[in-house]
Every structure is written in structure tokens, then in C-alpha cells.
């Protein structure tokens, strides 16, 4: 019995020593076991240590013409989006979350925009998303780069990736390395979100600071539209400007 215990202890020490330290290529929440499929909420999450892409590249084209919502369409809900003063302005109202989505889809790209709240609220940008239709309703599903004005008094997960209507958080910003992101949001001014999607890798930056690095291991979202969210609630006005994209 003593010999068996000694062998077990040595084995556990060896396993611990063989475990890699967390780094750019190390998962935040563990590797997938061979022959099993992890829930989406446990999908592979790596640290994003990349610099924000060069947003002045000539490859970028505007997604908003500054005058009207040509090239966009409202999906799922009935809240109001308008073009005002060179901005897209969304007004929160009663009913389900509403999305202003591009009429065409995208595969590999860098997207960036600036947004601000008139009051505390929650929003996000859908990427590679699509509609799921059933007998009762049509629903927007897919990865959403979260934007929430809660950094000073809440969790501060702006830049995280949420599975909108398809599984909840894909990449919450709950690792110790994400602590600095809690204070990156400007509660009174404009905030820049940048999303880079190549292959099955999704990376985000908020005001230039690296945030998410999520791998869509099952490649469930290979392409799709981009959408601006008005989250379900009672009130709130959200502004977007400088929306542009560079296809890769």
C-alpha cells in the first residue's frame, strides 16, 4: 500500500511539472480531451498579446456613408436605428434586442468602429453572424464582441466574445491577465472596438488594448454579417461612428 501511494504521488508531481504556463499559445481554461466535444462555453481561449492592427491602412473601406442606412437592415426586434449627424444612433425601447446588420456577409476581415453611450448600458457588435428561423421567430445568432458601460462598477468585460442566442459566453474576460481591461472604457466619451477574424480565430481590442483571442474550434461561424446591437431594456441611446472594414 505504501509503495502504491508513493507511485501515485510521484505521478501527480510529474503531471504538474509537465503542465505549461499560461501564455499566448496556452489556453486560459484547459485543453479539449481527445475524442470529446467541449461545450461552447468551454471552447479554447488564448491570450491576445498582439498589437491592434494598423487602422490607417488603405485597405479599409467605410461601412456607413454618413447620410443614411444604405447597405444595412434591421433584424429581430423593433427598436429604432437612425442616421444622424454622420453617426448611427440607436434608441433602446421595449421588446427584444434589435440588430442593425450589414446586408452582405464577410469571412476574414478587420472591422473597427467607435461608439459611446448617453447613459449606462449594454451593447455589442455581431461578427460572422446569421439568422436562425423557426416557427415562432427569426433570431440573430453568432459571436458578439461585447461592449458594456460597466467598467467602473461591474465586471468590465468589454471586448469579450459572447455567443448571442447560441451558448452564452465564448470568451469572458475573467483571467487575471484581463484585469487591466476593467478600466479601459471611457464612460463619457467615444470607445474604439477593433475585431480581427481570420480562419477560425477571433481577436478583439478595446481602445487599443488587446482583449479576446477566441478559437472557434468547430468552425461553426465561418462567415456572416456584422451587426450593431441594441440590447433589450427600458431606455438608452447609443452612438456609432467611423465604421470601416478591411477584408483579408
Short mmCIF file of C-alpha atoms in Angstrom, two decimals:
data_model
loop_
_atom_site.label_atom_id
_atom_site.label_comp_id
_atom_site.label_asym_id
_atom_site.label_seq_id
_atom_site.Cartn_x
_atom_site.Cartn_y
_atom_site.Cartn_z
CA UNK A 1 0.00 0.00 0.00
CA UNK A 2 2.81 2.46 0.87
CA UNK A 3 4.51 1.67 -2.44
CA UNK A 4 1.29 2.36 -4.37
CA UNK A 5 0.83 5.71 -2.60
CA UNK A 6 4.42 6.67 -3.35
CA UNK A 7 3.97 5.86 -7.05
CA UNK A 8 0.76 7.94 -7.17
CA UNK A 9 2.43 10.94 -5.54
CA UNK A 10 5.37 10.83 -7.96
CA UNK A 11 2.95 10.61 -10.91
CA UNK A 12 0.97 13.66 -9.76
CA UNK A 13 4.14 15.71 -9.35
CA UNK A 14 5.26 14.73 -12.86
CA UNK A 15 1.92 15.79 -14.33
CA UNK A 16 2.06 19.14 -12.55
CA UNK A 17 5.59 19.80 -13.78
CA UNK A 18 4.58 18.96 -17.33
CA UNK A 19 1.67 21.45 -17.36
CA UNK A 20 2.51 24.53 -19.48
CA UNK A 21 2.41 28.03 -18.05
CA UNK A 22 -0.26 30.39 -19.37
CA UNK A 23 0.95 32.28 -22.43
CA UNK A 24 -0.02 33.45 -25.88
CA UNK A 25 -0.37 29.89 -27.14
CA UNK A 26 -1.67 28.38 -23.91
CA UNK A 27 -5.41 28.06 -23.24
CA UNK A 28 -6.99 30.07 -20.44
CA UNK A 29 -9.26 27.22 -19.42
CA UNK A 30 -7.66 23.92 -20.39
CA UNK A 31 -7.30 21.70 -23.41
CA UNK A 32 -10.01 19.64 -25.02
CA UNK A 33 -9.82 15.93 -24.20
CA UNK A 34 -9.28 13.65 -27.22
CA UNK A 35 -12.49 12.21 -28.63
CA UNK A 36 -14.78 14.66 -26.79
CA UNK A 37 -16.57 17.81 -27.84
CA UNK A 38 -16.49 20.63 -25.32
CA UNK A 39 -19.49 22.87 -24.69
CA UNK A 40 -19.13 26.20 -26.49
CA UNK A 41 -18.69 27.95 -23.15
CA UNK A 42 -15.53 25.89 -22.62
CA UNK A 43 -14.07 26.40 -26.09
CA UNK A 44 -10.37 27.15 -26.45
CA UNK A 45 -9.46 30.62 -25.19
CA UNK A 46 -5.98 32.05 -25.62
CA UNK A 47 -4.48 35.34 -24.50
CA UNK A 48 -4.38 38.13 -27.05
CA UNK A 49 -0.93 39.71 -26.88
CA UNK A 50 -0.98 41.24 -30.38
CA UNK A 51 -0.88 44.94 -31.10
CA UNK A 52 -4.03 46.44 -32.54
CA UNK A 53 -3.91 46.29 -36.36
CA UNK A 54 -2.99 49.39 -38.36
CA UNK A 55 -6.33 51.13 -38.81
CA UNK A 56 -4.96 53.68 -41.29
CA UNK A 57 -4.37 51.06 -43.99
CA UNK A 58 -5.67 51.88 -47.45
CA UNK A 59 -7.40 48.50 -47.44
CA UNK A 60 -10.19 49.83 -45.22
CA UNK A 61 -13.50 50.86 -46.73
CA UNK A 62 -16.36 52.60 -44.87
CA UNK A 63 -19.41 50.56 -43.89
CA UNK A 64 -21.52 53.66 -43.21
CA UNK A 65 -21.88 56.52 -45.69
CA UNK A 66 -22.74 59.09 -43.01
CA UNK A 67 -26.08 60.00 -44.61
CA UNK A 68 -28.42 57.01 -44.45
CA UNK A 69 -28.51 53.30 -43.61
CA UNK A 70 -27.94 52.03 -47.13
CA UNK A 71 -26.33 48.58 -47.00
CA UNK A 72 -27.83 47.83 -43.57
CA UNK A 73 -31.09 46.28 -42.39
CA UNK A 74 -32.84 45.91 -39.03
CA UNK A 75 -33.20 42.33 -37.74
CA UNK A 76 -35.04 40.54 -34.92
CA UNK A 77 -36.55 43.45 -32.96
CA UNK A 78 -38.33 46.76 -33.47
CA UNK A 79 -36.04 49.29 -31.77
CA UNK A 80 -35.02 52.33 -33.82
CA UNK A 81 -31.73 52.96 -35.67
CA UNK A 82 -31.22 56.27 -37.48
CA UNK A 83 -28.51 58.11 -39.39
CA UNK A 84 -27.94 61.47 -37.69
CA UNK A 85 -25.09 63.95 -37.99
CA UNK A 86 -22.68 61.47 -39.54
CA UNK A 87 -23.43 58.85 -36.88
CA UNK A 88 -25.64 55.81 -36.47
CA UNK A 89 -27.88 56.44 -33.46
CA UNK A 90 -29.81 53.62 -31.80
CA UNK A 91 -32.63 54.18 -29.32
CA UNK A 92 -33.44 51.43 -26.83
CA UNK A 93 -37.11 50.64 -26.29
CA UNK A 94 -39.40 47.88 -25.20
CA UNK A 95 -39.21 44.44 -26.77
CA UNK A 96 -36.42 42.07 -27.72
CA UNK A 97 -32.87 43.05 -28.61
CA UNK A 98 -32.63 44.60 -32.07
CA UNK A 99 -29.74 44.47 -34.53
CA UNK A 100 -28.72 46.69 -37.43
CA UNK A 101 -26.89 44.28 -39.75
CA UNK A 102 -24.92 44.54 -42.96
CA UNK A 103 -26.79 43.24 -45.98
CA UNK A 104 -23.79 41.20 -47.06
CA UNK A 105 -21.62 38.74 -45.19
CA UNK A 106 -17.88 38.68 -44.50
CA UNK A 107 -15.32 35.95 -43.92
CA UNK A 108 -11.82 37.15 -43.00
CA UNK A 109 -11.53 40.81 -42.07
CA UNK A 110 -10.57 43.57 -39.66
CA UNK A 111 -13.54 45.66 -38.51
CA UNK A 112 -13.36 48.77 -36.39
CA UNK A 113 -15.80 51.37 -35.10
CA UNK A 114 -16.22 53.94 -32.35
CA UNK A 115 -19.21 54.04 -30.03
CA UNK A 116 -20.48 55.84 -26.94
CA UNK A 117 -23.43 55.66 -24.57
CA UNK A 118 -25.63 58.53 -23.46
CA UNK A 119 -26.26 56.53 -20.29
CA UNK A 120 -25.16 53.28 -18.71
CA UNK A 121 -25.98 50.33 -20.92
CA UNK A 122 -25.01 47.19 -22.79
CA UNK A 123 -24.40 46.62 -26.48
CA UNK A 124 -22.06 44.77 -28.82
CA UNK A 125 -21.05 44.06 -32.40
CA UNK A 126 -22.04 40.81 -34.08
CA UNK A 127 -19.43 39.26 -36.37
CA UNK A 128 -19.85 36.30 -38.74
CA UNK A 129 -23.44 36.05 -37.56
CA UNK A 130 -26.61 34.74 -39.20
CA UNK A 131 -30.36 34.38 -38.77
CA UNK A 132 -31.93 31.29 -37.25
CA UNK A 133 -35.56 30.90 -38.30
CA UNK A 134 -38.12 28.74 -36.56
CA UNK A 135 -41.90 28.58 -36.42
CA UNK A 136 -42.18 31.44 -33.92
CA UNK A 137 -39.49 33.97 -34.83
CA UNK A 138 -36.26 34.83 -36.59
CA UNK A 139 -33.29 35.19 -34.25
CA UNK A 140 -29.80 36.65 -34.69
CA UNK A 141 -27.15 34.14 -33.63
CA UNK A 142 -23.37 34.23 -33.61
CA UNK A 143 -20.29 35.71 -31.92
CA UNK A 144 -20.70 39.16 -30.43
CA UNK A 145 -17.87 41.45 -29.35
CA UNK A 146 -19.29 42.79 -26.08
CA UNK A 147 -19.42 46.49 -25.20
CA UNK A 148 -20.72 47.36 -21.76
CA UNK A 149 -20.58 50.60 -19.81
CA UNK A 150 -19.97 48.83 -16.53
CA UNK A 151 -16.21 49.07 -16.18
CA UNK A 152 -16.21 51.20 -13.01
CA UNK A 153 -18.92 49.37 -11.12
CA UNK A 154 -19.33 45.96 -12.75
CA UNK A 155 -17.45 43.13 -14.40
CA UNK A 156 -15.85 45.25 -17.19
CA UNK A 157 -15.93 42.64 -19.96
CA UNK A 158 -15.95 44.98 -22.96
CA UNK A 159 -14.03 43.20 -25.70
CA UNK A 160 -15.12 39.75 -24.56
CA UNK A 161 -16.94 37.47 -27.01
CA UNK A 162 -20.49 36.40 -26.26
CA UNK A 163 -22.45 33.72 -28.13
CA UNK A 164 -25.63 35.64 -28.94
CA UNK A 165 -28.54 33.19 -28.71
CA UNK A 166 -26.10 30.30 -29.16
CA UNK A 167 -24.49 29.32 -25.90
CA UNK A 168 -23.59 32.32 -23.79
CA UNK A 169 -20.01 33.45 -23.15
CA UNK A 170 -17.43 32.11 -25.59
CA UNK A 171 -14.66 34.28 -24.12
CA UNK A 172 -15.35 36.09 -20.82
CA UNK A 173 -12.59 38.42 -19.67
CA UNK A 174 -12.15 36.70 -16.32
CA UNK A 175 -8.47 35.70 -16.38
CA UNK A 176 -6.02 37.67 -14.19
CA UNK A 177 -4.32 38.91 -17.37
CA UNK A 178 -7.56 40.71 -18.34
CA UNK A 179 -7.70 42.86 -15.20
CA UNK A 180 -6.38 45.99 -16.94
CA UNK A 181 -9.33 45.92 -19.34
CA UNK A 182 -11.71 46.67 -16.49
CA UNK A 183 -10.75 50.35 -16.57
CA UNK A 184 -10.21 50.83 -20.31
CA UNK A 185 -13.72 52.11 -21.12
CA UNK A 186 -14.30 55.88 -21.33
CA UNK A 187 -17.72 56.22 -19.73
CA UNK A 188 -18.29 59.74 -21.06
CA UNK A 189 -16.64 59.64 -24.48
CA UNK A 190 -16.01 57.51 -27.54
CA UNK A 191 -14.61 53.98 -27.35
CA UNK A 192 -12.92 52.14 -30.20
CA UNK A 193 -13.61 48.46 -30.83
CA UNK A 194 -11.48 46.51 -33.28
CA UNK A 195 -12.16 42.91 -34.30
CA UNK A 196 -9.88 40.73 -36.44
CA UNK A 197 -11.22 37.44 -37.76
CA UNK A 198 -9.01 35.06 -39.75
CA UNK A 199 -9.76 31.38 -40.26
CA UNK A 200 -11.36 30.28 -37.00
CA UNK A 201 -9.54 32.83 -34.80
CA UNK A 202 -11.36 35.86 -33.36
CA UNK A 203 -9.33 38.65 -31.72
CA UNK A 204 -10.51 41.94 -30.22
CA UNK A 205 -9.07 45.23 -28.97
CA UNK A 206 -10.76 47.98 -26.93
CA UNK A 207 -9.25 51.47 -27.16
CA UNK A 208 -6.08 49.82 -28.44
CA UNK A 209 -5.77 47.30 -25.60
CA UNK A 210 -5.80 43.58 -26.57
CA UNK A 211 -8.77 41.66 -25.19
CA UNK A 212 -10.16 38.38 -26.55
CA UNK A 213 -8.44 35.63 -28.51
CA UNK A 214 -11.10 33.00 -29.11
CA UNK A 215 -10.76 29.95 -31.38
CA UNK A 216 -13.93 28.62 -32.99
CA UNK A 217 -12.70 25.03 -32.81
CA UNK A 218 -15.71 23.54 -34.59
CA UNK A 219 -15.70 26.34 -37.22
CA UNK A 220 -19.40 26.91 -36.57
CA UNK A 221 -19.20 30.53 -37.71
CA UNK A 222 -17.13 30.58 -40.94
CA UNK A 223 -18.78 33.72 -42.36
CA UNK A 224 -21.73 36.02 -41.83
CA UNK A 225 -22.95 39.57 -41.35
CA UNK A 226 -21.80 42.30 -38.99
CA UNK A 227 -24.45 43.76 -36.70
CA UNK A 228 -24.84 46.52 -34.13
CA UNK A 229 -26.88 45.58 -31.06
CA UNK A 230 -29.48 47.48 -29.09
CA UNK A 231 -29.82 45.31 -26.02
CA UNK A 232 -33.26 44.66 -24.55
CA UNK A 233 -34.04 47.26 -21.90
CA UNK A 234 -36.21 50.20 -20.97
CA UNK A 235 -34.13 53.15 -22.17
CA UNK A 236 -30.81 54.27 -23.58
CA UNK A 237 -29.26 55.88 -26.66
CA UNK A 238 -26.10 54.58 -28.31
CA UNK A 239 -23.97 56.27 -31.00
CA UNK A 240 -21.63 54.68 -33.56
CA UNK A 241 -19.23 56.34 -35.99
CA UNK A 242 -16.16 55.58 -38.14
CA UNK A 243 -17.36 52.09 -39.04
CA UNK A 244 -14.99 50.53 -41.55
CA UNK A 245 -13.69 47.15 -42.66
CA UNK A 246 -10.65 45.68 -44.42
CA UNK A 247 -11.20 42.26 -45.98
CA UNK A 248 -8.21 39.93 -45.72
#
